[in-house]
Tab-separated table of C-alpha atoms in Angstrom:
chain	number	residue	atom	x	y	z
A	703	UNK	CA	-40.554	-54.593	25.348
A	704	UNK	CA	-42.365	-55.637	21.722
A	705	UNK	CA	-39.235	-55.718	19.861
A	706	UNK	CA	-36.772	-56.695	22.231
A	707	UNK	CA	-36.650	-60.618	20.481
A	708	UNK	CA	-36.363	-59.249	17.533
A	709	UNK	CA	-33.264	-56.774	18.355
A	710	UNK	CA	-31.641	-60.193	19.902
A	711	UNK	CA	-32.500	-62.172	16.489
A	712	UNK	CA	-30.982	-59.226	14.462
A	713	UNK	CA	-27.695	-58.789	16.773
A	714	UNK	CA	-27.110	-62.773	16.417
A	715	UNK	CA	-27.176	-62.366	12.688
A	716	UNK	CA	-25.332	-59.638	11.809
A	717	UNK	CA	-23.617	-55.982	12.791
A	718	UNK	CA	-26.286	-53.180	13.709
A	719	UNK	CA	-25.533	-50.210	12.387
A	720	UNK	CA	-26.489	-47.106	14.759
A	721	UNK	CA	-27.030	-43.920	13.067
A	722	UNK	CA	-24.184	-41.045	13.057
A	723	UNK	CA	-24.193	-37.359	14.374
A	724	UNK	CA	-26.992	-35.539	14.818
A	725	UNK	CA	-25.633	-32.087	15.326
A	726	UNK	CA	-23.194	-32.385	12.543
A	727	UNK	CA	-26.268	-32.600	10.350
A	728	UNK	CA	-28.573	-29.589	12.367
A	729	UNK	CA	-25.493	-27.050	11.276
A	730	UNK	CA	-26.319	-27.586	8.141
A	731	UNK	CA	-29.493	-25.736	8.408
A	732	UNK	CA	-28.279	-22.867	9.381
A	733	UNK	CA	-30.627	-22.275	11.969
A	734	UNK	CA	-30.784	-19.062	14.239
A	735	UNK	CA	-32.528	-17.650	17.119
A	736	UNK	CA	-36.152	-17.331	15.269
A	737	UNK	CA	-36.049	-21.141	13.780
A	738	UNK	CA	-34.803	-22.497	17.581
A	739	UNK	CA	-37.711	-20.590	19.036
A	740	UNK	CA	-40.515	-21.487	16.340
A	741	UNK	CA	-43.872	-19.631	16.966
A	742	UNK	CA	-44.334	-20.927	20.387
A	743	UNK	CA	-41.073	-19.938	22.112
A	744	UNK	CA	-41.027	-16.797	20.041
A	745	UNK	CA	-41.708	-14.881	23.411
A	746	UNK	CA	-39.194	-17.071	25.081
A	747	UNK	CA	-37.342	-14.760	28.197
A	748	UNK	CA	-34.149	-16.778	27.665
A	749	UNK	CA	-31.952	-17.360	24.254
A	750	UNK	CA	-32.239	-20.978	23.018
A	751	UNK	CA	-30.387	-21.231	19.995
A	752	UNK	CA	-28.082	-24.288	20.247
A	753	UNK	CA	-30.794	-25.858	22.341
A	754	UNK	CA	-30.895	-29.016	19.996
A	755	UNK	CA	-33.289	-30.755	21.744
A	756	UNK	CA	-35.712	-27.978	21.254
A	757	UNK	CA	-35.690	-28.595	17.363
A	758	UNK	CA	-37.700	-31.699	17.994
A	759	UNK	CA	-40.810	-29.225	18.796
A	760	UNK	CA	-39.886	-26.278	16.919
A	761	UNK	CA	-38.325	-27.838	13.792
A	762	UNK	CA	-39.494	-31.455	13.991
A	763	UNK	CA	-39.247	-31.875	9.885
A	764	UNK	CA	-35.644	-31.121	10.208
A	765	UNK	CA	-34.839	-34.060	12.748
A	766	UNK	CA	-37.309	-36.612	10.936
A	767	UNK	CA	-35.300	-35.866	7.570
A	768	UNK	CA	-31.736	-36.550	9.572
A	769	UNK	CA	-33.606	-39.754	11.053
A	770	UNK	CA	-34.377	-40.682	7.502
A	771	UNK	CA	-31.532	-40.105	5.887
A	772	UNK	CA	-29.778	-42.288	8.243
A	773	UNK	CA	-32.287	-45.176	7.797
A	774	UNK	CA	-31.242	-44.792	3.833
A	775	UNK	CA	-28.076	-45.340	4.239
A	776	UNK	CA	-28.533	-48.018	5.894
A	777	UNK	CA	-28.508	-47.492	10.056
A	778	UNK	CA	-30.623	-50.160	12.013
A	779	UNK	CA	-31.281	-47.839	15.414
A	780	UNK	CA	-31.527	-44.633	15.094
A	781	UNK	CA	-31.062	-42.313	18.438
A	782	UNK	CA	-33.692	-39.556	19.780
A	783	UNK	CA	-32.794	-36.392	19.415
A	784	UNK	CA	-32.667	-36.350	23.040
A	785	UNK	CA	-28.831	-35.827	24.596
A	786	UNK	CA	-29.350	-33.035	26.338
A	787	UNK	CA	-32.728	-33.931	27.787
A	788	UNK	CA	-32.665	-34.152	31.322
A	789	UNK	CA	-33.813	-30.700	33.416
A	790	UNK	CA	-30.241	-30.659	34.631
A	791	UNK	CA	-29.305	-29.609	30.585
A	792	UNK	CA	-32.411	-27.679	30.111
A	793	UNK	CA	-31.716	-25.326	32.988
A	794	UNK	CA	-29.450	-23.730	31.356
A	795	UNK	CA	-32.221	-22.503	28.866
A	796	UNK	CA	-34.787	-22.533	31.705
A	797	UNK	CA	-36.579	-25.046	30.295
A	798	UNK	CA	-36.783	-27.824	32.839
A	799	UNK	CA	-40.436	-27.981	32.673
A	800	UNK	CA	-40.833	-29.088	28.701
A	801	UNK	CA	-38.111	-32.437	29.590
A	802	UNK	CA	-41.151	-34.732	29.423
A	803	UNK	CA	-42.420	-33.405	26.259
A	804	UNK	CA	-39.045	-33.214	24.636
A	805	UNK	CA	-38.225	-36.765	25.053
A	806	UNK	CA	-41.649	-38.260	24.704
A	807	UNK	CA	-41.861	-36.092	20.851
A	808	UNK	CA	-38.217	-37.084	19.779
A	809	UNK	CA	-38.480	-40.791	20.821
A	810	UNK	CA	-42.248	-40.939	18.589
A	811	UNK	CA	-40.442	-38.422	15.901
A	812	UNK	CA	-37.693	-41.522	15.393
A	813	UNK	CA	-40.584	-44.299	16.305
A	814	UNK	CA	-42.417	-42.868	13.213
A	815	UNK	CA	-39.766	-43.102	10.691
A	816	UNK	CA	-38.061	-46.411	11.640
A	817	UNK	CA	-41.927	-48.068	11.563
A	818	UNK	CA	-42.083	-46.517	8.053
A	819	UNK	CA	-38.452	-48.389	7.122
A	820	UNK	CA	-39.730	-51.741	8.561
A	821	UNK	CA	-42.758	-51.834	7.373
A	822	UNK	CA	-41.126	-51.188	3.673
A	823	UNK	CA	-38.332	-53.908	4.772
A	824	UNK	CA	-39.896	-56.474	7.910
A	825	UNK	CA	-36.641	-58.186	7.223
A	826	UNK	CA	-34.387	-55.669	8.246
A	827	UNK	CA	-36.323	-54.158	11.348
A	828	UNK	CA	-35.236	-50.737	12.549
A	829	UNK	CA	-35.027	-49.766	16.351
A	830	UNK	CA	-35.051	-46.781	18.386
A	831	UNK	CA	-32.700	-45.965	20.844
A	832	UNK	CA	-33.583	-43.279	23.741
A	833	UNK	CA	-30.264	-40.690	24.227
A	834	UNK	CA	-29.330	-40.053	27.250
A	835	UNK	CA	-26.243	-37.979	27.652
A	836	UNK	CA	-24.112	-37.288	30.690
A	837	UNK	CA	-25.565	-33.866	31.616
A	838	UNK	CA	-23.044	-31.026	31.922
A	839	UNK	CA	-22.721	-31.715	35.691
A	840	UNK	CA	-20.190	-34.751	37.113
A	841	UNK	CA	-20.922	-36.910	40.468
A	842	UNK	CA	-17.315	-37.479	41.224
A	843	UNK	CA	-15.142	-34.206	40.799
A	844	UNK	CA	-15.373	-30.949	42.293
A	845	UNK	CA	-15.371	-27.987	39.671
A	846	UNK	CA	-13.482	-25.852	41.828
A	847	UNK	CA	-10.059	-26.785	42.407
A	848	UNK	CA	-9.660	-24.954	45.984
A	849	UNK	CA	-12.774	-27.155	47.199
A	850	UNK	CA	-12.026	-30.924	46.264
A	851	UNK	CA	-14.946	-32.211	48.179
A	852	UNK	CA	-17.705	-29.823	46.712
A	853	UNK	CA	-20.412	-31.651	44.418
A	854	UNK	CA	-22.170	-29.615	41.648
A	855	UNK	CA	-25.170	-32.709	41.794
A	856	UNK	CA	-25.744	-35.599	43.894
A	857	UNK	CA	-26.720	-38.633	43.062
A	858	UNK	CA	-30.066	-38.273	44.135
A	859	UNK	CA	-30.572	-35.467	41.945
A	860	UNK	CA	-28.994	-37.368	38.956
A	861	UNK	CA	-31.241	-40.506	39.540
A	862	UNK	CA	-34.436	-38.310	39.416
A	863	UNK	CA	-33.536	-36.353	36.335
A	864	UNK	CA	-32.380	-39.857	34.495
A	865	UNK	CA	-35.292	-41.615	35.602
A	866	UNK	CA	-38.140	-38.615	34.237
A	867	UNK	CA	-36.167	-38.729	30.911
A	868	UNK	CA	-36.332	-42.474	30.800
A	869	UNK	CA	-40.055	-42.361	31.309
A	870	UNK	CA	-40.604	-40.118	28.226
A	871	UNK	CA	-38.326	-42.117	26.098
A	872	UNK	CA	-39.828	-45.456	26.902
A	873	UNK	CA	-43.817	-43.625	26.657
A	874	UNK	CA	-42.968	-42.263	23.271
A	875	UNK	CA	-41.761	-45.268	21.794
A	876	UNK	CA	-37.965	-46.342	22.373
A	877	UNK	CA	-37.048	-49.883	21.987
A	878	UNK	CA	-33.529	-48.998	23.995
A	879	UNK	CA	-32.300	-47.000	26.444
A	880	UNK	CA	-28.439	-45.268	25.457
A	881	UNK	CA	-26.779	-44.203	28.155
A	882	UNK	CA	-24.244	-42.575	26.311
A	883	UNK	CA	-20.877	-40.309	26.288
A	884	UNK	CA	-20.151	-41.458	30.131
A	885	UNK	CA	-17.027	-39.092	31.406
A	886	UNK	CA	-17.806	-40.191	35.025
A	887	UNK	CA	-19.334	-43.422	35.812
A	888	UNK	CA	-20.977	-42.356	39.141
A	889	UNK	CA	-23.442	-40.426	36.851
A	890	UNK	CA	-23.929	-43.434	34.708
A	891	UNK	CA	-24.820	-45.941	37.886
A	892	UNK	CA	-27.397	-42.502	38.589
A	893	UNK	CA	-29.252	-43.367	35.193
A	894	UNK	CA	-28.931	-47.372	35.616
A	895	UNK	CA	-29.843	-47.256	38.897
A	896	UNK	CA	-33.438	-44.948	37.760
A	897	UNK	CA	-33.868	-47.446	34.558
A	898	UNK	CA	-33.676	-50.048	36.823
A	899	UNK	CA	-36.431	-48.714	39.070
A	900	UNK	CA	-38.191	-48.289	36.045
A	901	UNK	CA	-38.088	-51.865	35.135
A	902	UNK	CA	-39.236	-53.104	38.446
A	903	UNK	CA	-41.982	-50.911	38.337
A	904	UNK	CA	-43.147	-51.186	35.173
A	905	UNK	CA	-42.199	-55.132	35.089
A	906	UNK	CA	-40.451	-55.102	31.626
A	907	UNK	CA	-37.015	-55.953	30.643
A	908	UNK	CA	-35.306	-52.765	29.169
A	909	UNK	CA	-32.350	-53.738	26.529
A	910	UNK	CA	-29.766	-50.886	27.653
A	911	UNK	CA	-27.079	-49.550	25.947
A	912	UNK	CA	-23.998	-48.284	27.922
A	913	UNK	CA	-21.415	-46.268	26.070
A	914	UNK	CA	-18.497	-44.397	27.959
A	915	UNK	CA	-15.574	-42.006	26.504
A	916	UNK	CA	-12.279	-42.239	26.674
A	917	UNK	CA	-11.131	-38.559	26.675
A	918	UNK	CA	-7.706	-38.427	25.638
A	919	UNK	CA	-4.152	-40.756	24.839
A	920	UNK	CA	-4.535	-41.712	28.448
A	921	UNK	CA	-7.007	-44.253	27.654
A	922	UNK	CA	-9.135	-43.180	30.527
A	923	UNK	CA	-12.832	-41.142	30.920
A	924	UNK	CA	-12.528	-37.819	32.597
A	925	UNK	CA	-13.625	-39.242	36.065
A	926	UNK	CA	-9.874	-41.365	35.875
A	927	UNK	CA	-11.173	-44.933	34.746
A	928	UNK	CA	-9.468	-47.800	31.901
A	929	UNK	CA	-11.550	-49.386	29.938
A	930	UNK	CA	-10.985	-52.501	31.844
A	931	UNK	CA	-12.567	-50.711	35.475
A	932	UNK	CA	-15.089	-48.742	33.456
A	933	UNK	CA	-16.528	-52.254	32.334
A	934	UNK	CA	-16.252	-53.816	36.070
A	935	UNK	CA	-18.396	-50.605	37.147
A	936	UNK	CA	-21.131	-50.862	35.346
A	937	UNK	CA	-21.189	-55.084	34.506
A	938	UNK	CA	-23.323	-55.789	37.715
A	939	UNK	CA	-26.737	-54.757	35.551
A	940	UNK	CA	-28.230	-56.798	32.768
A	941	UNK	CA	-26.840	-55.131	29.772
A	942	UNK	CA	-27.819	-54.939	26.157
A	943	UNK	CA	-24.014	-53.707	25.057
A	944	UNK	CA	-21.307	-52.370	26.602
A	945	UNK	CA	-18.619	-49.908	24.189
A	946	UNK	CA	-17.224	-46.329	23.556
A	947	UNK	CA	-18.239	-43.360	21.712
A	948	UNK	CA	-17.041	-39.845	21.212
A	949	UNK	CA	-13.955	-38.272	22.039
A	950	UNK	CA	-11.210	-40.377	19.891
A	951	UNK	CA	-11.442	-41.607	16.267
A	952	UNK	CA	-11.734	-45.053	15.344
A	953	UNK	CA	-8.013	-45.847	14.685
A	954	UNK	CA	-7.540	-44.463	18.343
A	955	UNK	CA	-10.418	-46.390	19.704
A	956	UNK	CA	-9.063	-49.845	18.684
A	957	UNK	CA	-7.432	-50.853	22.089
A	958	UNK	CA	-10.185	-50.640	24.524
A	959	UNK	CA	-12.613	-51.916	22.604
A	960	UNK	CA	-9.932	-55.026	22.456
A	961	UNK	CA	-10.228	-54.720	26.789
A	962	UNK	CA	-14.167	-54.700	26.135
A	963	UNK	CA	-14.173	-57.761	23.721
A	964	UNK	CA	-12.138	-59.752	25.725
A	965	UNK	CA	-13.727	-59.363	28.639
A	966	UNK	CA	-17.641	-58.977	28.836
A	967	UNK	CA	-20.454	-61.290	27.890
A	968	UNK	CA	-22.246	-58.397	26.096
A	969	UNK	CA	-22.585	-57.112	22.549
A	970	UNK	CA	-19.786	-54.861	22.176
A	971	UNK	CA	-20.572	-50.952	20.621
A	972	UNK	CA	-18.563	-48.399	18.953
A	973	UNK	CA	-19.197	-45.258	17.808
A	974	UNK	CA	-16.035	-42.665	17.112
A	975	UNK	CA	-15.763	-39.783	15.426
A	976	UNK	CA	-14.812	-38.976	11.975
A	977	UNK	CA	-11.179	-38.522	13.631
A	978	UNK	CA	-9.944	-36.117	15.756
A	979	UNK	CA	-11.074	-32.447	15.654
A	980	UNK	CA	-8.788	-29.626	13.191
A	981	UNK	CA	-7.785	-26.310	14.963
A	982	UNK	CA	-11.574	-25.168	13.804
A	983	UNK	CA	-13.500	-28.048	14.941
A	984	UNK	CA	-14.307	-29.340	12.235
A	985	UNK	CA	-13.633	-33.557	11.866
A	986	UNK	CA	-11.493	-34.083	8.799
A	987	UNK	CA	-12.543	-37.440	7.789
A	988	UNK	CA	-14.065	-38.835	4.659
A	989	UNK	CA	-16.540	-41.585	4.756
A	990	UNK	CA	-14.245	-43.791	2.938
A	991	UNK	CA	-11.055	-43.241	5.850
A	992	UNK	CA	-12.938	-43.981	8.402
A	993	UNK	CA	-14.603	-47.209	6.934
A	994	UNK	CA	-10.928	-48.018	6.200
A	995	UNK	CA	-10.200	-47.386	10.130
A	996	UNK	CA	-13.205	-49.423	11.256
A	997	UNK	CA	-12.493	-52.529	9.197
A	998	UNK	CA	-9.674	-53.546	12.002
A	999	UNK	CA	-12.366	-54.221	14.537
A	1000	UNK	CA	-14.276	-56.279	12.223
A	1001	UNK	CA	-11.708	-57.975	11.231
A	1002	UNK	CA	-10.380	-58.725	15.090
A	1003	UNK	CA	-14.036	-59.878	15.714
A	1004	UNK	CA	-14.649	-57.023	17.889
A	1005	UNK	CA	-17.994	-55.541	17.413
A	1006	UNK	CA	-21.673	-56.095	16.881
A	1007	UNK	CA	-22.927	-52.814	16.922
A	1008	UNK	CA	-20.979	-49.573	15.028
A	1009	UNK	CA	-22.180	-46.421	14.047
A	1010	UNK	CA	-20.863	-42.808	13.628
A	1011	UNK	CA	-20.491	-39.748	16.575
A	1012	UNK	CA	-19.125	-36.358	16.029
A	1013	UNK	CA	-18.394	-35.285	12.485
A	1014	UNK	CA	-19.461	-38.197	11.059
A	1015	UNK	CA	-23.153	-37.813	8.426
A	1016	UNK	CA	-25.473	-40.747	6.385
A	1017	UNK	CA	-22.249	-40.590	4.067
A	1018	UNK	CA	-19.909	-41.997	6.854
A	1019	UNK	CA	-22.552	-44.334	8.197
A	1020	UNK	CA	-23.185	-45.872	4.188
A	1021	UNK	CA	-19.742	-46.623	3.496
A	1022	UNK	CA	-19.215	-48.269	7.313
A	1023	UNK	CA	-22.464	-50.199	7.042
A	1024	UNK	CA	-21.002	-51.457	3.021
A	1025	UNK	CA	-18.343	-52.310	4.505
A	1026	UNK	CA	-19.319	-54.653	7.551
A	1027	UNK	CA	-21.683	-56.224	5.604
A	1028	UNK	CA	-19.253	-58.636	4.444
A	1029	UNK	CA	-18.272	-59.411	8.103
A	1030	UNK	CA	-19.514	-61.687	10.750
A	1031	UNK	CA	-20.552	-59.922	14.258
A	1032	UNK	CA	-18.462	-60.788	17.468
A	1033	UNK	CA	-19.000	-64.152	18.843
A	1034	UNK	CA	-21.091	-63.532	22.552
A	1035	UNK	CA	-20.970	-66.730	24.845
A	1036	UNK	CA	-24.858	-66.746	25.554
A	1037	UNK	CA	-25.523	-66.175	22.075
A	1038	UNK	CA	-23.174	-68.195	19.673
């Protein structure tokens, strides 16, 4: 991978900053039906609106400008509008068949802009990180309660729909792979195991990003994991960074990223969002709170990449990247 030594170079300098929410800053368009269709769905059979991932085809100004206004305020990686891409999502707009083209024209939409930034700054490279969410399907529990052995998915059929979407990313430009907002492991060892496959094949070295969820005070993802096994599960592979995302806000976040930095030889990630969600669903926030929240794990030592999920805009993502500035990144054995 080109960049790869320079992503290295970059995370022994300072903190990255990943970008913040995408969706948070689609609603603000407004869109309906006609705009998620564009002229060449307009025929579509099935409704898409909400299909996100579509907006890359249909709307692709919209997700360059949300790419760019993160790069402004001053994001490193940026992530393809891609978290739903895997035919397992897109079935339930019947759209299996355009996975390949969704991911390869998100991964060059974000590949365009961050070139832009670097070539404006070669100092301060930019990087592109391939989304790959969980799918809406999970490996290890049943969804019906009277049948506690009943799979929705296999693994087989998770490994072929990771590795397809991996392809795309990786052909239309991504520096990383994000395997991202993991509620059940077994689904994330599906995607590892494909990106794997893909770097045998291919004979590169893929910098991968793993980031699970804890869902509630429990301090465990959906599938019944601590921070502590969710690292053991997935440590065996040669990981970029290991962290959490989603789900909690950063105050809330503080302890298991503690279990992380302690224990793994990788860069540590975080991403939370801006809080916890109101009785509308809306994330209360302001920039300036959560920068406030986030300045515990820099000062603790324990982070070298941060960035913004749910809620959170290029606002949130300015004042955390002002703020970490002034701090060092976490110390990583190989790489002190």
């Amino acid at each position: 991978m080109k960049n790869s030594e320079q992503l290295y170079k970059a995370l022994s300098e300072r903190i990255l900053i990943l970008d913040g929410a995408m969706g948070t800053m689609l609603q603000r368009y407004k869109f309906e039906e006609e705009d998620y269709r564009g002229e060449r769905f307009k025929d579509w059979e099935h409704p898409v609106k909400g299909n996100n991932d579509l907006l890359s085809l249909t709307q692709p100004h919209a997700i360059e400008e949300v790419h760019r206004k993160y790069l402004e305020a001053g994001a490193d990686i940026l992530e393809t509008n891609t978290f739903s891409g895997t035919t397992i999502a897109m079935a339930d707009y019947h759209m299996e068949d355009l996975v390949y083209e969704l991911n390869y024209e998100s991964a060059k939409i974000a590949r365009k802009v961050c070139d832009e930034f670097t070539a404006q700054n070669p100092g301060k490279p930019r990087f592109v990180a391939g989304s790959i969410g969980p799918t809406n399907r999970t490996a290890s529990l049943s969804p019906d309660v009277n049948d506690p052995g009943y799979r929705a998915i296999t693994f087989e059929e998770l490994r072929l729909a990771y590795k397809q979407q991996s392809e795309a990313l990786l052909d239309g430009g991504s520096d990383i792979l994000l395997v991202e907002t993991i509620f059940d492991t077994l689904n994330a060892k599906a995607a590892l195991f494909a990106i794997d496959e893909i770097q045998e094949e291919r004979g590169i070295q893929i910098p991968i990003m793993v980031s699970g969820t804890i869902t509630d005070a429990s301090g465990r993802t959906l599938s019944g994991q601590t921070a502590e096994a969710f690292l053991i599960s997935v440590s065996h592979l040669n990981l970029l960074s290991v962290g959490f995302n989603c789900a909690l806000g950063a105050n809330q976040l503080t302890p298991y990223l503690e279990t992380l930095a302690h224990n793994s030889d990788f860069f540590v990630s975080a991403y939370p969002n801006a809080g916890l969600p109101n009785a509308f669903g809306q994330y209360d926030e302001s920039p300036e709170f959560m920068a406030e929240q986030i300045r515990e794990y820099v000062e603790k030592g324990l982070i070298n990449i941060i960035g913004g999920c749910c809620g959170t805009t290029p606002e949130h993502i300015k004042a955390i990247a002002d703020l970490v500035d002034k701090y060092e990144p976490r110390k990583v054995k190989n790489f002190v």
